[in-house]
Amino acid sequence: MTEKKNNSSLFLYTALIFLVALIMIVLSFFGQSHLQKAEETKQQAKTITERASLLSEENLLLTEQVSSMQEQLEQKDTDILTKQQTIDNMQKELEACKAVISAYQRCIEGNLEAGAAAIAAVDPALLTGDIKTLYDQTLQLTAQ
């Protein structure tokens, strides 16, 4: 009987060892699966952090480029306004020159009244050089 008790104890002890081994295998399987998922999550978090850092750097670079482009655009707007004012002034000067020439031609043709009316509408401050001389000659012709 003691032998039977020893055999059943030995059998029970062996079964218990196998049961514990089986439980450890199952636990290690689920633990390994969980560990892999946790590692993937860490890797994704690391990747996300790296991406966020890269995006932040790109955003800073693009912000600097936008600022630079805005400054260039403002400079070009200023240049355009300056050139437009120059064009407007030149157009006024051209119109004044055409008016002086027209008045001179009328005076030469003998229509002094029309020449005097045309020359009176001209702003002498817009005239320079030879056209100023022609303006003065036209004024002398109309004064006669």
mmCIF file of C-alpha atoms in Angstrom:
data_model
loop_
_atom_site.group_PDB
_atom_site.id
_atom_site.type_symbol
_atom_site.label_atom_id
_atom_site.label_comp_id
_atom_site.label_asym_id
_atom_site.label_seq_id
_atom_site.Cartn_x
_atom_site.Cartn_y
_atom_site.Cartn_z
ATOM 1 C CA MET A 1 0.000 0.000 0.000
ATOM 2 C CA THR A 2 2.756 2.373 0.672
ATOM 3 C CA GLU A 3 4.024 1.561 -2.733
ATOM 4 C CA LYS A 4 0.680 2.469 -4.220
ATOM 5 C CA LYS A 5 0.678 5.668 -2.224
ATOM 6 C CA ASN A 6 4.188 6.436 -3.393
ATOM 7 C CA ASN A 7 3.219 5.654 -6.988
ATOM 8 C CA SER A 8 0.147 7.819 -6.835
ATOM 9 C CA SER A 9 2.182 10.581 -5.147
ATOM 10 C CA LEU A 10 4.820 10.254 -7.824
ATOM 11 C CA PHE A 11 2.125 10.272 -10.510
ATOM 12 C CA LEU A 12 0.474 13.286 -8.902
ATOM 13 C CA TYR A 13 3.829 15.067 -8.571
ATOM 14 C CA THR A 14 4.669 14.348 -12.249
ATOM 15 C CA ALA A 15 1.232 15.489 -13.390
ATOM 16 C CA LEU A 16 1.622 18.653 -11.349
ATOM 17 C CA ILE A 17 5.016 19.366 -12.939
ATOM 18 C CA PHE A 18 3.561 18.865 -16.435
ATOM 19 C CA LEU A 19 0.596 21.050 -15.562
ATOM 20 C CA VAL A 20 2.885 23.824 -14.285
ATOM 21 C CA ALA A 21 5.047 23.488 -17.420
ATOM 22 C CA LEU A 22 1.970 23.669 -19.622
ATOM 23 C CA ILE A 23 0.710 26.760 -17.774
ATOM 24 C CA MET A 24 4.151 28.386 -18.129
ATOM 25 C CA ILE A 25 4.169 27.643 -21.877
ATOM 26 C CA VAL A 26 0.725 29.213 -22.306
ATOM 27 C CA LEU A 27 1.714 32.219 -20.207
ATOM 28 C CA SER A 28 4.956 32.698 -22.106
ATOM 29 C CA PHE A 29 3.056 32.482 -25.428
ATOM 30 C CA PHE A 30 0.623 35.208 -24.405
ATOM 31 C CA GLY A 31 3.413 37.173 -22.749
ATOM 32 C CA GLN A 32 5.510 37.005 -25.924
ATOM 33 C CA SER A 33 2.519 38.083 -28.015
ATOM 34 C CA HIS A 34 1.860 40.975 -25.650
ATOM 35 C CA LEU A 35 5.563 41.863 -25.631
ATOM 36 C CA GLN A 36 5.623 41.997 -29.438
ATOM 37 C CA LYS A 37 2.545 44.227 -29.476
ATOM 38 C CA ALA A 38 4.100 46.474 -26.856
ATOM 39 C CA GLU A 39 7.319 46.626 -28.893
ATOM 40 C CA GLU A 40 5.355 47.498 -32.049
ATOM 41 C CA THR A 41 3.514 50.205 -30.117
ATOM 42 C CA LYS A 42 6.836 51.593 -28.876
ATOM 43 C CA GLN A 43 8.233 51.481 -32.403
ATOM 44 C CA GLN A 44 5.152 53.237 -33.769
ATOM 45 C CA ALA A 45 5.361 55.843 -31.029
ATOM 46 C CA LYS A 46 9.030 56.318 -31.808
ATOM 47 C CA THR A 47 8.237 56.572 -35.507
ATOM 48 C CA ILE A 48 5.426 59.016 -34.808
ATOM 49 C CA THR A 49 7.753 61.100 -32.650
ATOM 50 C CA GLU A 50 10.381 61.083 -35.388
ATOM 51 C CA ARG A 51 7.759 62.022 -37.963
ATOM 52 C CA ALA A 52 6.475 64.806 -35.743
ATOM 53 C CA SER A 53 10.017 66.083 -35.299
ATOM 54 C CA LEU A 54 10.632 65.933 -39.047
ATOM 55 C CA LEU A 55 7.337 67.679 -39.769
ATOM 56 C CA SER A 56 8.173 70.334 -37.210
ATOM 57 C CA GLU A 57 11.520 70.992 -38.889
ATOM 58 C CA GLU A 58 9.884 71.113 -42.327
ATOM 59 C CA ASN A 59 7.224 73.463 -40.974
ATOM 60 C CA LEU A 60 9.901 75.790 -39.597
ATOM 61 C CA LEU A 61 11.730 75.751 -42.935
ATOM 62 C CA LEU A 62 8.528 76.441 -44.859
ATOM 63 C CA THR A 63 7.576 79.234 -42.467
ATOM 64 C CA GLU A 64 10.946 80.879 -43.069
ATOM 65 C CA GLN A 65 10.489 80.489 -46.835
ATOM 66 C CA VAL A 66 7.004 82.027 -46.654
ATOM 67 C CA SER A 67 8.379 84.947 -44.651
ATOM 68 C CA SER A 68 11.158 85.452 -47.184
ATOM 69 C CA MET A 69 8.691 85.276 -50.069
ATOM 70 C CA GLN A 70 6.411 87.810 -48.368
ATOM 71 C CA GLU A 71 9.321 90.212 -47.983
ATOM 72 C CA GLN A 72 10.215 89.762 -51.650
ATOM 73 C CA LEU A 73 6.586 90.306 -52.618
ATOM 74 C CA GLU A 74 6.402 93.503 -50.571
ATOM 75 C CA GLN A 75 9.630 94.726 -52.194
ATOM 76 C CA LYS A 76 8.273 93.966 -55.650
ATOM 77 C CA ASP A 77 5.005 95.747 -54.800
ATOM 78 C CA THR A 78 7.012 98.797 -53.764
ATOM 79 C CA ASP A 79 9.029 98.609 -56.999
ATOM 80 C CA ILE A 80 5.837 98.323 -59.035
ATOM 81 C CA LEU A 81 4.327 101.370 -57.331
ATOM 82 C CA THR A 82 7.496 103.381 -57.923
ATOM 83 C CA LYS A 83 7.626 102.383 -61.574
ATOM 84 C CA GLN A 84 3.910 103.102 -62.000
ATOM 85 C CA GLN A 85 4.441 106.614 -60.603
ATOM 86 C CA THR A 86 7.338 107.089 -63.020
ATOM 87 C CA ILE A 87 5.145 105.923 -65.910
ATOM 88 C CA ASP A 88 2.335 108.269 -64.849
ATOM 89 C CA ASN A 89 4.759 111.205 -64.670
ATOM 90 C CA MET A 90 6.168 110.355 -68.094
ATOM 91 C CA GLN A 91 2.676 110.118 -69.552
ATOM 92 C CA LYS A 92 1.829 113.547 -68.161
ATOM 93 C CA GLU A 93 5.061 114.906 -69.629
ATOM 94 C CA LEU A 94 4.279 113.284 -72.991
ATOM 95 C CA GLU A 95 0.780 114.771 -73.012
ATOM 96 C CA ALA A 96 2.249 118.178 -72.173
ATOM 97 C CA CYS A 97 4.776 117.789 -75.014
ATOM 98 C CA LYS A 98 2.012 116.844 -77.463
ATOM 99 C CA ALA A 99 -0.009 119.863 -76.324
ATOM 100 C CA VAL A 100 2.977 122.193 -76.837
ATOM 101 C CA ILE A 101 3.626 120.777 -80.310
ATOM 102 C CA SER A 102 -0.049 121.078 -81.197
ATOM 103 C CA ALA A 103 -0.152 124.676 -79.948
ATOM 104 C CA TYR A 104 3.017 125.499 -81.905
ATOM 105 C CA GLN A 105 1.560 123.998 -85.090
ATOM 106 C CA ARG A 106 -1.627 126.051 -84.667
ATOM 107 C CA CYS A 107 0.419 129.180 -84.188
ATOM 108 C CA ILE A 108 2.512 128.417 -87.273
ATOM 109 C CA GLU A 109 -0.687 127.809 -89.265
ATOM 110 C CA GLY A 110 -1.886 131.253 -88.191
ATOM 111 C CA ASN A 111 -4.520 130.198 -85.649
ATOM 112 C CA LEU A 112 -3.049 132.173 -82.729
ATOM 113 C CA GLU A 113 -6.198 132.039 -80.581
ATOM 114 C CA ALA A 114 -6.353 128.218 -80.667
ATOM 115 C CA GLY A 115 -2.591 128.102 -80.073
ATOM 116 C CA ALA A 116 -2.909 130.440 -77.085
ATOM 117 C CA ALA A 117 -5.743 128.350 -75.633
ATOM 118 C CA ALA A 118 -3.752 125.145 -76.098
ATOM 119 C CA ILE A 119 -0.532 126.553 -74.622
ATOM 120 C CA ALA A 120 -2.420 127.975 -71.610
ATOM 121 C CA ALA A 121 -3.529 124.436 -70.662
ATOM 122 C CA VAL A 122 0.092 123.201 -70.464
ATOM 123 C CA ASP A 123 1.891 122.994 -67.119
ATOM 124 C CA PRO A 124 5.413 124.379 -67.793
ATOM 125 C CA ALA A 125 6.811 122.504 -64.752
ATOM 126 C CA LEU A 126 6.455 119.240 -66.693
ATOM 127 C CA LEU A 127 8.618 120.463 -69.570
ATOM 128 C CA THR A 128 12.384 120.109 -69.960
ATOM 129 C CA GLY A 129 15.018 120.693 -72.595
ATOM 130 C CA ASP A 130 14.000 121.387 -76.192
ATOM 131 C CA ILE A 131 10.284 121.158 -75.516
ATOM 132 C CA LYS A 132 10.662 123.924 -72.910
ATOM 133 C CA THR A 133 12.289 126.058 -75.608
ATOM 134 C CA LEU A 134 9.430 125.274 -77.998
ATOM 135 C CA TYR A 135 6.979 126.211 -75.239
ATOM 136 C CA ASP A 136 8.695 129.581 -74.782
ATOM 137 C CA GLN A 137 8.647 130.211 -78.559
ATOM 138 C CA THR A 138 4.943 129.347 -78.717
ATOM 139 C CA LEU A 139 4.222 131.758 -75.854
ATOM 140 C CA GLN A 140 6.085 134.484 -77.772
ATOM 141 C CA LEU A 141 4.090 133.720 -80.925
ATOM 142 C CA THR A 142 0.778 133.889 -79.053
ATOM 143 C CA ALA A 143 1.801 137.134 -77.328
ATOM 144 C CA GLN A 144 2.196 138.947 -80.662
#
